[in-house]
N, CA, C and O atoms as a DFTB+ gen file, in Angstrom:
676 C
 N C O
     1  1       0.894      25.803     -74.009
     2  2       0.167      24.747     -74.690
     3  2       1.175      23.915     -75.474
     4  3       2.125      24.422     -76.070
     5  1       0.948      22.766     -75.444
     6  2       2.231      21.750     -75.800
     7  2       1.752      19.850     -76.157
     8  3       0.791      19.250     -75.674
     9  1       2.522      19.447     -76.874
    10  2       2.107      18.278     -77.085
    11  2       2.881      17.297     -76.431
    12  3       4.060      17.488     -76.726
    13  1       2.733      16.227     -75.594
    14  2       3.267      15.372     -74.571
    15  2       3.102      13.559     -74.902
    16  3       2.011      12.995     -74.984
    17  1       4.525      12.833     -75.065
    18  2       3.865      11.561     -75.778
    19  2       4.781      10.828     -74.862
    20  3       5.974      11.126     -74.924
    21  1       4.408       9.937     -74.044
    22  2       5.223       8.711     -73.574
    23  2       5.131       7.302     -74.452
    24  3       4.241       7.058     -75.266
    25  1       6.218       6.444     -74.121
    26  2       6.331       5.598     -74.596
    27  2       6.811       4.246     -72.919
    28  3       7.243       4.536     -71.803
    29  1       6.451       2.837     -73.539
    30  2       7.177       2.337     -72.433
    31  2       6.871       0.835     -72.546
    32  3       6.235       0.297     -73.453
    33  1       7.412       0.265     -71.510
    34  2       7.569      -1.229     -72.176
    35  2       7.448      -1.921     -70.709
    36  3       8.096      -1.518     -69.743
    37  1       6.547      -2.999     -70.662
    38  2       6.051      -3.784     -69.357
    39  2       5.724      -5.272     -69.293
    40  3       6.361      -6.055     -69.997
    41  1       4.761      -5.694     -68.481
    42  2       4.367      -6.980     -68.291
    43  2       3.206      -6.991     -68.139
    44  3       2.709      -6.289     -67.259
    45  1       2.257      -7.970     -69.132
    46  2       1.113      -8.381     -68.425
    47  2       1.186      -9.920     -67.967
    48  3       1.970     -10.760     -68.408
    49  1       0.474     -10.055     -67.258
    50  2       0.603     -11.382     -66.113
    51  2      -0.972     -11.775     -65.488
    52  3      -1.801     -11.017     -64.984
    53  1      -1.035     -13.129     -65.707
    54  2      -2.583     -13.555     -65.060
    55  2      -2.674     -14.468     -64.213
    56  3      -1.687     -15.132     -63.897
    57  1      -3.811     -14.656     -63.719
    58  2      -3.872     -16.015     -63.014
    59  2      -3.831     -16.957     -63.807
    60  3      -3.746     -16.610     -64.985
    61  1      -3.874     -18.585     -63.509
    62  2      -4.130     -19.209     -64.521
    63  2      -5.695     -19.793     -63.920
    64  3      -6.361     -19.242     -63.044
    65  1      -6.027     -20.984     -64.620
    66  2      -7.234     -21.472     -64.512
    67  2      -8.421     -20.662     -65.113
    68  3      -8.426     -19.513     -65.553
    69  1      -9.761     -21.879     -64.977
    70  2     -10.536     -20.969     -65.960
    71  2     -11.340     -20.351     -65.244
    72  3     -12.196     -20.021     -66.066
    73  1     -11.674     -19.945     -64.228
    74  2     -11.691     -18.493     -63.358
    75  2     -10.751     -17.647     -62.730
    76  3     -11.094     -16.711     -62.008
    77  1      -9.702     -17.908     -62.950
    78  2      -8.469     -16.428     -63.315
    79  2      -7.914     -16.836     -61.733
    80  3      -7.136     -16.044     -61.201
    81  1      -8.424     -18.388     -60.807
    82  2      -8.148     -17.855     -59.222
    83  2      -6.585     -19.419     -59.131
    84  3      -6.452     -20.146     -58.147
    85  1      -5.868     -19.488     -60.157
    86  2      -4.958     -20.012     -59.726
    87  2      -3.382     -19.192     -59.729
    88  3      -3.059     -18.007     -59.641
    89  1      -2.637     -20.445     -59.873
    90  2      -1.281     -19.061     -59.451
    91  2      -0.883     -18.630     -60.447
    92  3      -1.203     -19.029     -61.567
    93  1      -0.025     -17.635     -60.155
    94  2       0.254     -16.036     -61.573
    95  2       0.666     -16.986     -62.483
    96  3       1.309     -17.895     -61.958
    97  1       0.486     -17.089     -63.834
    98  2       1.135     -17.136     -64.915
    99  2       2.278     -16.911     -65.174
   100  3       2.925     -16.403     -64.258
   101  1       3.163     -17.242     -66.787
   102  2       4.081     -16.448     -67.614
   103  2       3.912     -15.147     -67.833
   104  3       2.740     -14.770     -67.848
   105  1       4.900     -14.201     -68.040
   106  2       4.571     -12.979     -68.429
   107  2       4.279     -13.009     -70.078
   108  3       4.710     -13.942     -70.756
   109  1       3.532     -11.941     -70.651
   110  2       3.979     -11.626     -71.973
   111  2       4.230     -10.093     -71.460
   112  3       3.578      -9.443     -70.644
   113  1       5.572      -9.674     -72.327
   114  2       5.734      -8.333     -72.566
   115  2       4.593      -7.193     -73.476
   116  3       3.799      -7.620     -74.315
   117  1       4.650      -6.524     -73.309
   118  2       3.725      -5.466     -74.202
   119  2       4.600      -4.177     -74.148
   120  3       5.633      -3.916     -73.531
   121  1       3.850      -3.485     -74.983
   122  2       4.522      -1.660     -75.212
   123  2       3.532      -0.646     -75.379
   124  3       2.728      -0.655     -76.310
   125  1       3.587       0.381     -74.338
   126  2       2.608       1.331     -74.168
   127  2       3.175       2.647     -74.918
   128  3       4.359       2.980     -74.962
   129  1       2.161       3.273     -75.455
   130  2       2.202       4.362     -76.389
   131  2       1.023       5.363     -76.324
   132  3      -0.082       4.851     -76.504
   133  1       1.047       6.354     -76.157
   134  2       0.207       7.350     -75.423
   135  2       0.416       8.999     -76.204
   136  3       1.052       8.967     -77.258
   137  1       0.085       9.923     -75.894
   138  2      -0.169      11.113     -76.160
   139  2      -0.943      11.985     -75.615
   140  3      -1.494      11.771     -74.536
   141  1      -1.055      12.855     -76.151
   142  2      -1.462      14.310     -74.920
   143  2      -1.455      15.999     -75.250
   144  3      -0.423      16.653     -75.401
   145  1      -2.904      16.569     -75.328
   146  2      -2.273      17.752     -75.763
   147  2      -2.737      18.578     -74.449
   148  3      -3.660      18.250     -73.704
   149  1      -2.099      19.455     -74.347
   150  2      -2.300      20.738     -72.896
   151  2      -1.128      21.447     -72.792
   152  3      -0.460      21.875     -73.734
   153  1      -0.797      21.609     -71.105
   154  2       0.005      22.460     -70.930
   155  2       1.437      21.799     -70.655
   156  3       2.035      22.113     -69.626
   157  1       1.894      21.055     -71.396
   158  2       2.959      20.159     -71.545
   159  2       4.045      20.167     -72.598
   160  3       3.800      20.583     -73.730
   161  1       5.147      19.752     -72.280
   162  2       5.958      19.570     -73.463
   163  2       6.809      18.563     -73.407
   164  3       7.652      18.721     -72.525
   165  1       6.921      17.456     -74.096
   166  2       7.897      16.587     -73.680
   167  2       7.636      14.932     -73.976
   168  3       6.540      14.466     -74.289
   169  1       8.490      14.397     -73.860
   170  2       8.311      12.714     -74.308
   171  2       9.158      12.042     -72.765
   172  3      10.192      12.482     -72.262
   173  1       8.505      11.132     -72.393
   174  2       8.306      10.644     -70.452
   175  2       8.300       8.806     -71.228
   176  3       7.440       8.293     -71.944
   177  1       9.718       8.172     -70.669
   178  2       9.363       6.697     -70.527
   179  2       8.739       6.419     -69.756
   180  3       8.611       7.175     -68.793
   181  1       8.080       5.240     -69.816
   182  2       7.011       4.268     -68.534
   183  2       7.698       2.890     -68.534
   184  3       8.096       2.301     -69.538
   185  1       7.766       2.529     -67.455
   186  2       7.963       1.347     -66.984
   187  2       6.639       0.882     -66.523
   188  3       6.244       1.713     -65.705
   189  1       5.563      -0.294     -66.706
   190  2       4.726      -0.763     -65.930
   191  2       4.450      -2.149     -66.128
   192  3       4.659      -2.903     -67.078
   193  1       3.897      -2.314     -64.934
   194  2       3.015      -3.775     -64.586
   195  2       1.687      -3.595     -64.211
   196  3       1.368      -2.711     -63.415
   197  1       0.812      -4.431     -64.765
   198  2      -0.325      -4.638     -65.387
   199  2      -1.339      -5.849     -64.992
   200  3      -1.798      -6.630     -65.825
   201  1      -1.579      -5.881     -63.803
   202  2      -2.015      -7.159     -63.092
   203  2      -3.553      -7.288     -63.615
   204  3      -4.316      -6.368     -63.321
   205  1      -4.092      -8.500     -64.453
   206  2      -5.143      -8.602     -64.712
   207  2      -6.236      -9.530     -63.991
   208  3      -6.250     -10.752     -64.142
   209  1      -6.910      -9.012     -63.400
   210  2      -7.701      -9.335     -62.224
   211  2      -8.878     -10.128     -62.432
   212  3      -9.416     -10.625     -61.442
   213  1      -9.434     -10.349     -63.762
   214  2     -10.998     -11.245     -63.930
   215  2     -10.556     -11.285     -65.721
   216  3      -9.863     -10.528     -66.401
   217  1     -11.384     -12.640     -66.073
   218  2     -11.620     -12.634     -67.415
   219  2     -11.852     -11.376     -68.663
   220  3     -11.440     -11.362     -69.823
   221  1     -12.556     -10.508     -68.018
   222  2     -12.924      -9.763     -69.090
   223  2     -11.379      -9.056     -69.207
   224  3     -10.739      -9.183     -70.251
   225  1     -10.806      -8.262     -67.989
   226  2      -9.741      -7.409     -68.220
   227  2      -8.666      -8.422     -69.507
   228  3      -8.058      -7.911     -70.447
   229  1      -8.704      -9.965     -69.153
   230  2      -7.731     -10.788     -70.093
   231  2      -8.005     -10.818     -71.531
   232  3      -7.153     -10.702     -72.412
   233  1      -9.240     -10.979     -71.694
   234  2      -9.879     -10.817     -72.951
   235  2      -9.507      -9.257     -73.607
   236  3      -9.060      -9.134     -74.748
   237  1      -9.729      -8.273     -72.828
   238  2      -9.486      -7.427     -73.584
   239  2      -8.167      -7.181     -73.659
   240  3      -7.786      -6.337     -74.470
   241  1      -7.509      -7.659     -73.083
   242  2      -5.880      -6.766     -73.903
   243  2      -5.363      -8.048     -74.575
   244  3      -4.360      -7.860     -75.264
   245  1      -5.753      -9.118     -74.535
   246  2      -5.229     -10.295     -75.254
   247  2      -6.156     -10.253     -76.990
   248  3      -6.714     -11.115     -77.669
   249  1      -5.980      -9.182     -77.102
   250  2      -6.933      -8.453     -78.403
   251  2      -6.061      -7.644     -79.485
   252  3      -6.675      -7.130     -80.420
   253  1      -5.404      -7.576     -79.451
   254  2      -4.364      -7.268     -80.263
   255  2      -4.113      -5.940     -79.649
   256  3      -3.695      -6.026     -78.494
   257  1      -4.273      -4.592     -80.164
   258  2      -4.172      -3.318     -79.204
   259  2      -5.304      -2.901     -78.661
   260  3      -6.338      -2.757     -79.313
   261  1      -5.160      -2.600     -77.018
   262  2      -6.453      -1.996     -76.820
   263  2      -6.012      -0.800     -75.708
   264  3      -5.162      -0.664     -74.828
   265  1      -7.182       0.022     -76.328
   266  2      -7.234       1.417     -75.131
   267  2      -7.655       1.599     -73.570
   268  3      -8.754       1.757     -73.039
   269  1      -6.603       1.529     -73.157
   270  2      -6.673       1.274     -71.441
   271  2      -8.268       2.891     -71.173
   272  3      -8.198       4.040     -71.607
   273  1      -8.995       2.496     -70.659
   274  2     -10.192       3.136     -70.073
   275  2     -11.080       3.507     -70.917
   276  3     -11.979       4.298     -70.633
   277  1     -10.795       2.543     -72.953
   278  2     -12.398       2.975     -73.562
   279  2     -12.168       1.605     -73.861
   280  3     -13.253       1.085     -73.600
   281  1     -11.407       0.722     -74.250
   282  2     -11.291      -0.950     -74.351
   283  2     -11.599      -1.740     -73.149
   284  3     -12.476      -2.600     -73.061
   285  1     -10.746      -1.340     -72.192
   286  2     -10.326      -1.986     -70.627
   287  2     -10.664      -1.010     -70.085
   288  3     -10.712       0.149     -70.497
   289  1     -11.063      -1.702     -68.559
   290  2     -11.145      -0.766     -67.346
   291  2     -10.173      -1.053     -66.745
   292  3      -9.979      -2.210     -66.373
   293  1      -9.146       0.152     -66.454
   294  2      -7.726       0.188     -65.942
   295  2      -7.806       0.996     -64.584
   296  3      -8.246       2.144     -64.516
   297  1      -7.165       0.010     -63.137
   298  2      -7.243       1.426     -62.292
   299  2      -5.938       1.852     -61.375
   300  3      -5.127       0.927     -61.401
   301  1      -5.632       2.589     -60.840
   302  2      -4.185       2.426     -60.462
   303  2      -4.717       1.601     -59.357
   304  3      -5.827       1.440     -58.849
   305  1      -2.849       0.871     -59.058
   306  2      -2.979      -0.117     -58.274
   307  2      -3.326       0.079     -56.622
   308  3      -3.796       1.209     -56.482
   309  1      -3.264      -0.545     -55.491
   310  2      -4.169      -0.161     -54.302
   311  2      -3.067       0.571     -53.371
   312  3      -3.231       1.067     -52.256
   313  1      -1.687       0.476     -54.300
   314  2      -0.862       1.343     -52.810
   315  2      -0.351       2.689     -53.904
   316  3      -0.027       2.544     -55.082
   317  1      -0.383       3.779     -53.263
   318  2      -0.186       5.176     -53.867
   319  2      -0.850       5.829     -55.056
   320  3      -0.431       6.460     -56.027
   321  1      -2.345       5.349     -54.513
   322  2      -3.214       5.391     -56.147
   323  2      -3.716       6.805     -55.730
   324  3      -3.589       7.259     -54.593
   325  1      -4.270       7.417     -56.723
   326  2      -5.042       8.961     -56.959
   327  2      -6.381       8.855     -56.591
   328  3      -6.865       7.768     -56.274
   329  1      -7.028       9.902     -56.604
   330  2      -8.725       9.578     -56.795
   331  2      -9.370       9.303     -58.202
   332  3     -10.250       8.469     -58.413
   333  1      -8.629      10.375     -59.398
   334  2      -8.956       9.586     -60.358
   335  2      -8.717       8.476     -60.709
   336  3      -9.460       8.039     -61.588
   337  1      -7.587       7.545     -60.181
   338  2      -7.520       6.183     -60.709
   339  2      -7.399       4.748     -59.487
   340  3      -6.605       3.810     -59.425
   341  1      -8.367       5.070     -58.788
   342  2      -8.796       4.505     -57.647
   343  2      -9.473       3.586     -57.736
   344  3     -10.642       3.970     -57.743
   345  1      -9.381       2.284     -57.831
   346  2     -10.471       1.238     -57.921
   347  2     -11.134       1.500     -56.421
   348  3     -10.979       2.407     -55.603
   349  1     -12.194      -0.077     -56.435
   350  2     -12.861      -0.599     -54.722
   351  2     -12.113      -0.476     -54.037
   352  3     -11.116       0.244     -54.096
   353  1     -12.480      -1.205     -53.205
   354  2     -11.689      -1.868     -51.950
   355  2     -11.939      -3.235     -52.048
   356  3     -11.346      -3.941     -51.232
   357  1     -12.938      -3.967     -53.137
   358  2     -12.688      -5.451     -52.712
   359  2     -12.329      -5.845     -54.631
   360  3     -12.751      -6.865     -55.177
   361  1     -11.597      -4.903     -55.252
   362  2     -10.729      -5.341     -56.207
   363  2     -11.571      -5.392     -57.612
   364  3     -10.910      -6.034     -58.429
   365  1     -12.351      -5.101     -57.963
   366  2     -13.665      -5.558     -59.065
   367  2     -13.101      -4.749     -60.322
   368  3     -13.726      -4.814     -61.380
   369  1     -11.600      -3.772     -60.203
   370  2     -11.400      -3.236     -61.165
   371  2     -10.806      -4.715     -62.283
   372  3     -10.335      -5.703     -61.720
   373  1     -10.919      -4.671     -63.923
   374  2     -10.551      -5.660     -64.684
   375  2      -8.913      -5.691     -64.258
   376  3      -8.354      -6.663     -63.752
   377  1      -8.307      -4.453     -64.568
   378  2      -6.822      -4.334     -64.588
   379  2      -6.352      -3.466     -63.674
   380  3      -7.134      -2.516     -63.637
   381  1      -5.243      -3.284     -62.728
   382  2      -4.390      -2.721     -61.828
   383  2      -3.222      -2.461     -62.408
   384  3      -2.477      -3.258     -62.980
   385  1      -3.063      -1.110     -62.211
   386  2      -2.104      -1.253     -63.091
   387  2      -0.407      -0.028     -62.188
   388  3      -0.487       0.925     -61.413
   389  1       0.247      -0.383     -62.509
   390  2       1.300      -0.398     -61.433
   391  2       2.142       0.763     -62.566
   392  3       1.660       0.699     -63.697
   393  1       3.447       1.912     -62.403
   394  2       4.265       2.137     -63.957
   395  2       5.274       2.953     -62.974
   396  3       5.007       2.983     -61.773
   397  1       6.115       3.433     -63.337
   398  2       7.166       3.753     -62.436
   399  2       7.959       4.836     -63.326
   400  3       8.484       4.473     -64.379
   401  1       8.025       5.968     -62.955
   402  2       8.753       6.955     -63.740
   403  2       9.708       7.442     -62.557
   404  3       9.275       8.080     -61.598
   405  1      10.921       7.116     -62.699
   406  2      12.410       7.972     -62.349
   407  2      12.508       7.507     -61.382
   408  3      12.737       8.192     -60.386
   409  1      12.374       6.203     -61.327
   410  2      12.977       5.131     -60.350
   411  2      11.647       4.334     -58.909
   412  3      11.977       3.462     -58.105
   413  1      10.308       4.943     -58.993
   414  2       9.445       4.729     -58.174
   415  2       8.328       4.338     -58.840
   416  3       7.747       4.974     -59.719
   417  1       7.954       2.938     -58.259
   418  2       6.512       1.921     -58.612
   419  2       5.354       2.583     -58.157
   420  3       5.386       2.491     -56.930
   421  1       4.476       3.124     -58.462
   422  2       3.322       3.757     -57.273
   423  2       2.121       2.882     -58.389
   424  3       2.286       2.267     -59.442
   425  1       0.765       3.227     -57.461
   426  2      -0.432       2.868     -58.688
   427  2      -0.627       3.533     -59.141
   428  3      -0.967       4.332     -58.269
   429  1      -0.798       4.377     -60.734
   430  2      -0.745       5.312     -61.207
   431  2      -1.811       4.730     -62.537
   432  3      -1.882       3.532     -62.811
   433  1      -2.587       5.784     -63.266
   434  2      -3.277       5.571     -63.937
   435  2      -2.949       5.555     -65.528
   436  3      -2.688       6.641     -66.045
   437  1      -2.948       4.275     -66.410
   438  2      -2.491       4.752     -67.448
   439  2      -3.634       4.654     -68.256
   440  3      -3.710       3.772     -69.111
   441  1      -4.766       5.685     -68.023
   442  2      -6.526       5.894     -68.765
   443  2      -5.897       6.692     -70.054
   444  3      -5.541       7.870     -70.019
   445  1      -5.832       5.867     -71.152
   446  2      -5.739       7.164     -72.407
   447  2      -4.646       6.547     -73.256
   448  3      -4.437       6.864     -74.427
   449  1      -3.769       5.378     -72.372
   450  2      -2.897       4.714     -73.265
   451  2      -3.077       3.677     -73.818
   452  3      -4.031       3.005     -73.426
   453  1      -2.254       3.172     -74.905
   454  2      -2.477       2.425     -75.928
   455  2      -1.796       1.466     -75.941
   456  3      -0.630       1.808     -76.137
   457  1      -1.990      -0.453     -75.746
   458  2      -1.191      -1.164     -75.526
   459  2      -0.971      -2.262     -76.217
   460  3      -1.880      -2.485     -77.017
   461  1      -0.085      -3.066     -76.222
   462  2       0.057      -3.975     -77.630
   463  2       1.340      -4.811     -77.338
   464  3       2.455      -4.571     -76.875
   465  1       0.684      -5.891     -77.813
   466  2       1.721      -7.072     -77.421
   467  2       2.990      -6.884     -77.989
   468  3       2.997      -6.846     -79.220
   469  1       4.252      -6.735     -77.314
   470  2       5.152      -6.569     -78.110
   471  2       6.417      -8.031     -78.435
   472  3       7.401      -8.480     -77.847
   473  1       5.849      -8.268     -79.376
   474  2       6.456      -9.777     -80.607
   475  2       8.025      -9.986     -80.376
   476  3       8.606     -10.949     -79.876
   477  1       8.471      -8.933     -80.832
   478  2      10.129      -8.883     -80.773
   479  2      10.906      -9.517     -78.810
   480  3      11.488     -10.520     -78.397
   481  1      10.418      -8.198     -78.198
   482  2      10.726      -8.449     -76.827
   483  2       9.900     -10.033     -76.319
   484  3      10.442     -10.406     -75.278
   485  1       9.002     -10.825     -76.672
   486  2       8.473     -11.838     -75.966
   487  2       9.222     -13.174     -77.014
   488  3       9.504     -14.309     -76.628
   489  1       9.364     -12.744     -78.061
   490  2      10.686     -13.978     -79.016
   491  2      11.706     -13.697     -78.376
   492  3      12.230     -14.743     -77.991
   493  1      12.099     -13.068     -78.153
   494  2      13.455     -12.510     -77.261
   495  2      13.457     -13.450     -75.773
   496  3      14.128     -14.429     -75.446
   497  1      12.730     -12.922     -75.284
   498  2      12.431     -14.278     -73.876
   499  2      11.993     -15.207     -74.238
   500  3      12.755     -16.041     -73.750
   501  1      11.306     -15.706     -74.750
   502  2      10.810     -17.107     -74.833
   503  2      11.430     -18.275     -75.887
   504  3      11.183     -19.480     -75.936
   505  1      12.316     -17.458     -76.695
   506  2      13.267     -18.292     -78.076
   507  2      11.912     -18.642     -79.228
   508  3      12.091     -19.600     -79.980
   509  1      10.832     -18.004     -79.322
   510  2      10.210     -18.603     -80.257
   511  2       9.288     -17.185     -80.427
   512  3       9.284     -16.091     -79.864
   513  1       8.481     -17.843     -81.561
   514  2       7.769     -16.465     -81.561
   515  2       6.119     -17.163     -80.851
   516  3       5.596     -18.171     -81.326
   517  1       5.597     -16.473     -79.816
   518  2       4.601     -16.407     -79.706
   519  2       3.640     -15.282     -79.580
   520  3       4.272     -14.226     -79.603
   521  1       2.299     -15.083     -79.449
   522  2       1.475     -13.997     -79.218
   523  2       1.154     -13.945     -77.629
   524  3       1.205     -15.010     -77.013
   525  1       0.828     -12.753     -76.943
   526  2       0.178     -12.921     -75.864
   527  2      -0.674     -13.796     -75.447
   528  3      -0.373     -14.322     -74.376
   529  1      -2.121     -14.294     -76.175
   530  2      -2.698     -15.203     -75.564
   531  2      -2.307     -16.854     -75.339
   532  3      -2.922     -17.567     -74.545
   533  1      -0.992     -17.402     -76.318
   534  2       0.049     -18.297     -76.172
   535  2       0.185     -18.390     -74.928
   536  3      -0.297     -19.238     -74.177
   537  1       1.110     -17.170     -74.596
   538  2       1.524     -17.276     -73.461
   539  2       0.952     -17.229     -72.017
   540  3       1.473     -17.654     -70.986
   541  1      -0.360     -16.549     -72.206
   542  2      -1.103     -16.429     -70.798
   543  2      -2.020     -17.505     -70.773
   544  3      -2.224     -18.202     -69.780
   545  1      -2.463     -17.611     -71.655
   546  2      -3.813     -18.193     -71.630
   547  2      -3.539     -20.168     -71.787
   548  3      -3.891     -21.112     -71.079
   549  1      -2.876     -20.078     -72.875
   550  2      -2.450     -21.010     -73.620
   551  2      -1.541     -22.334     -73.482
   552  3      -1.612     -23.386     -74.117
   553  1      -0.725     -21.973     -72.520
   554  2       0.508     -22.643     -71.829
   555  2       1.112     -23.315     -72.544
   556  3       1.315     -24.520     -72.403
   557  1       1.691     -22.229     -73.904
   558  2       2.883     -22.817     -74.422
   559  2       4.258     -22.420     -74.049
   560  3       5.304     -22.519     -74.691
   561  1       3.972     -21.844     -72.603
   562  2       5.586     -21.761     -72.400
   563  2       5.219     -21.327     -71.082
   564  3       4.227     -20.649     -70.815
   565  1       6.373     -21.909     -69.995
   566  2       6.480     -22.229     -68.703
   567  2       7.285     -20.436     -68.146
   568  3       7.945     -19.721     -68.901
   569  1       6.963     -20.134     -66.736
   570  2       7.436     -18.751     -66.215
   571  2       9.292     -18.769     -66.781
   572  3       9.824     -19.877     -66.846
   573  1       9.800     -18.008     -67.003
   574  2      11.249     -17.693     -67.248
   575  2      11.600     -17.905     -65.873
   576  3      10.790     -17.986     -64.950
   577  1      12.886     -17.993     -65.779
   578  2      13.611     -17.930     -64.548
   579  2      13.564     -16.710     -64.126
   580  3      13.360     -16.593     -62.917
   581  1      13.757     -15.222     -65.074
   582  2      13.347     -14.012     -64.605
   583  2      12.584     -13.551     -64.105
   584  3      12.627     -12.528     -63.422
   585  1      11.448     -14.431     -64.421
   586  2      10.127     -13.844     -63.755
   587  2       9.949     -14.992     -62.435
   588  3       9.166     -14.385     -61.705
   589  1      10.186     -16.018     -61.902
   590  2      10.532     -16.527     -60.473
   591  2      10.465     -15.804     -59.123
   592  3      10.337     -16.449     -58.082
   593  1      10.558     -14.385     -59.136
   594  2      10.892     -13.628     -57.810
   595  2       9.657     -12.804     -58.374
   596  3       8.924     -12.726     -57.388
   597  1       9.156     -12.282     -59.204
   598  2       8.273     -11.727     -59.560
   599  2       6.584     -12.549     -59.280
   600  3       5.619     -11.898     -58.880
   601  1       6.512     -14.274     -59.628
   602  2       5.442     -14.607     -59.494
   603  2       5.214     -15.035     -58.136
   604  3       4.233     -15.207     -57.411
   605  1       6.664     -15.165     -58.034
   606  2       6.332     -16.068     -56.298
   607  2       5.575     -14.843     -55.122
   608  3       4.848     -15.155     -54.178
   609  1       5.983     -13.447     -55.498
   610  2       5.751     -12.784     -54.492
   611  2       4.149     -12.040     -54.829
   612  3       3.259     -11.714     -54.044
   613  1       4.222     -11.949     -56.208
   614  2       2.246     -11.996     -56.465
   615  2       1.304     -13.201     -55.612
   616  3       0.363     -13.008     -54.843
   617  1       1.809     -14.253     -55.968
   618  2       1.171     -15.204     -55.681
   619  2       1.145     -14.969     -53.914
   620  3       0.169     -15.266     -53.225
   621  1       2.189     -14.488     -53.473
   622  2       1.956     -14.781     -51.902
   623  2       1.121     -12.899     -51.527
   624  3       0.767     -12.720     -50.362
   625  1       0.980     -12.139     -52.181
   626  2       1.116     -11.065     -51.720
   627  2      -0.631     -10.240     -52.364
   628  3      -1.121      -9.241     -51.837
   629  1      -1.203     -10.931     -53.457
   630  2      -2.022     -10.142     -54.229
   631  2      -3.557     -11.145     -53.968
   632  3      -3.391     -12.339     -53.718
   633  1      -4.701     -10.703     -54.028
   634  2      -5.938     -11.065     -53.832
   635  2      -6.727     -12.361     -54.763
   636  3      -6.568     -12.520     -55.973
   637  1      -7.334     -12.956     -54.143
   638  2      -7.800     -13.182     -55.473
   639  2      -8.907     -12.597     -56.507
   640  3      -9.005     -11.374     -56.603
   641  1      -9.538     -13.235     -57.093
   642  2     -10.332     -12.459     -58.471
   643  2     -11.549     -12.492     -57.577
   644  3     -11.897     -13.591     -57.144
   645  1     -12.236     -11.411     -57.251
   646  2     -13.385     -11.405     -56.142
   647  2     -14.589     -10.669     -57.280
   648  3     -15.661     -10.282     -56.814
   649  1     -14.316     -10.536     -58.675
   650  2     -15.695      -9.937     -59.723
   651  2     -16.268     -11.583     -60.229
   652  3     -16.876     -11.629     -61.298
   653  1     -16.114     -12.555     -59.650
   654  2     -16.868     -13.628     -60.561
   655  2     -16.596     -14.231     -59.502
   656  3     -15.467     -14.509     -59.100
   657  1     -18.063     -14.571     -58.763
   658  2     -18.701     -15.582     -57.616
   659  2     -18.204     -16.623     -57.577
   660  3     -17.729     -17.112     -56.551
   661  1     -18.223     -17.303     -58.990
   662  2     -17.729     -18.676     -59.462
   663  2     -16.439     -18.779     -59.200
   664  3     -15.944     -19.859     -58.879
   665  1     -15.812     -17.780     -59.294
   666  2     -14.046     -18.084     -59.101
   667  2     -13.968     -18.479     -57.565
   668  3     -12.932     -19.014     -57.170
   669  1     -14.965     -18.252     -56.717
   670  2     -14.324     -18.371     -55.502
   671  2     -14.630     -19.636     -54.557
   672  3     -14.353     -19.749     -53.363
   673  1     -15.368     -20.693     -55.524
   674  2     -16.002     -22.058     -55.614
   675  2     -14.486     -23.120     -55.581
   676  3     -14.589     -24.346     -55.638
């Protein structure tokens, strides 16, 4: 019996427009923070990406901190996902969520973690200080050059928002 806490640092990223169905956005960075008691011992970095799929999933993490699976509905993403963290098949989960421990991306579930815009790392990229919804929602600041190979291949590679009828008008 043991107590188990990851920590980790990622991207959330949206569509733009006001049904979520245009092309990916700026990133804002965030930082995940989690815990765990059972048969464990140990502290585990996360790397993840965090694809937000319909309005509500945006709303809720553009909220200052929120709890991935009692705030947001979080599910792992559609390639190497579990049964517990298995969305549809035609995408209706809010958030997909992608994290990579010891060098491999799979869809993996992060139900239980805790997430939050992180200020420092997004002044750091962007030269100014903004908040997450600035940056996603807001369009006070254009994709980084870093993120270029990252949106181009969402945009050619990921679905669109198929939970709101209207988006697909």
């Amino acid at each position: 019996f043991g107590i188990g806490a990851s920590y980790g640092r990622g991207v959330m990223i949206c569509r733009g427009g006001q049904h979520y169905t245009g092309p990916w956005g700026p990133p804002a960075l965030y930082a995940l923070e989690g815990g765990s008691i059972g048969f464990q011992l140990g502290v585990q970095g996360t790397d993840f990406v965090l694809l937000v799929m319909n309005p509500q999933g945006a709303k809720s993490l553009l909220t200052s901190k929120v709890k991935l699976g009692a705030d947001a509905s979080a599910a792992a993403g559609p390639k190497g996902r579990t049964a517990e963290g298995a969305t549809d098949v035609v995408m209706k989960a809010e958030i997909l969520s992608y994290s990579r421990n010891k060098g491999l991306f799979a869809g993996v579930s992060l139900e239980g973690s805790t997430l939050r815009s992180d200020g420092s790392a997004n002044e750091k990229l962007y030269g100014q200080k903004l908040d997450a919804k600035e940056i996603i929602r807001e369009g006070k600041v254009k994709n980084p050059s870093c993120a270029s190979e990252l949106v181009s291949l969402l945009d050619k590679k990921t679905p669109k928002n198929l939970s709101d009828p209207k988006s697909l008008e």
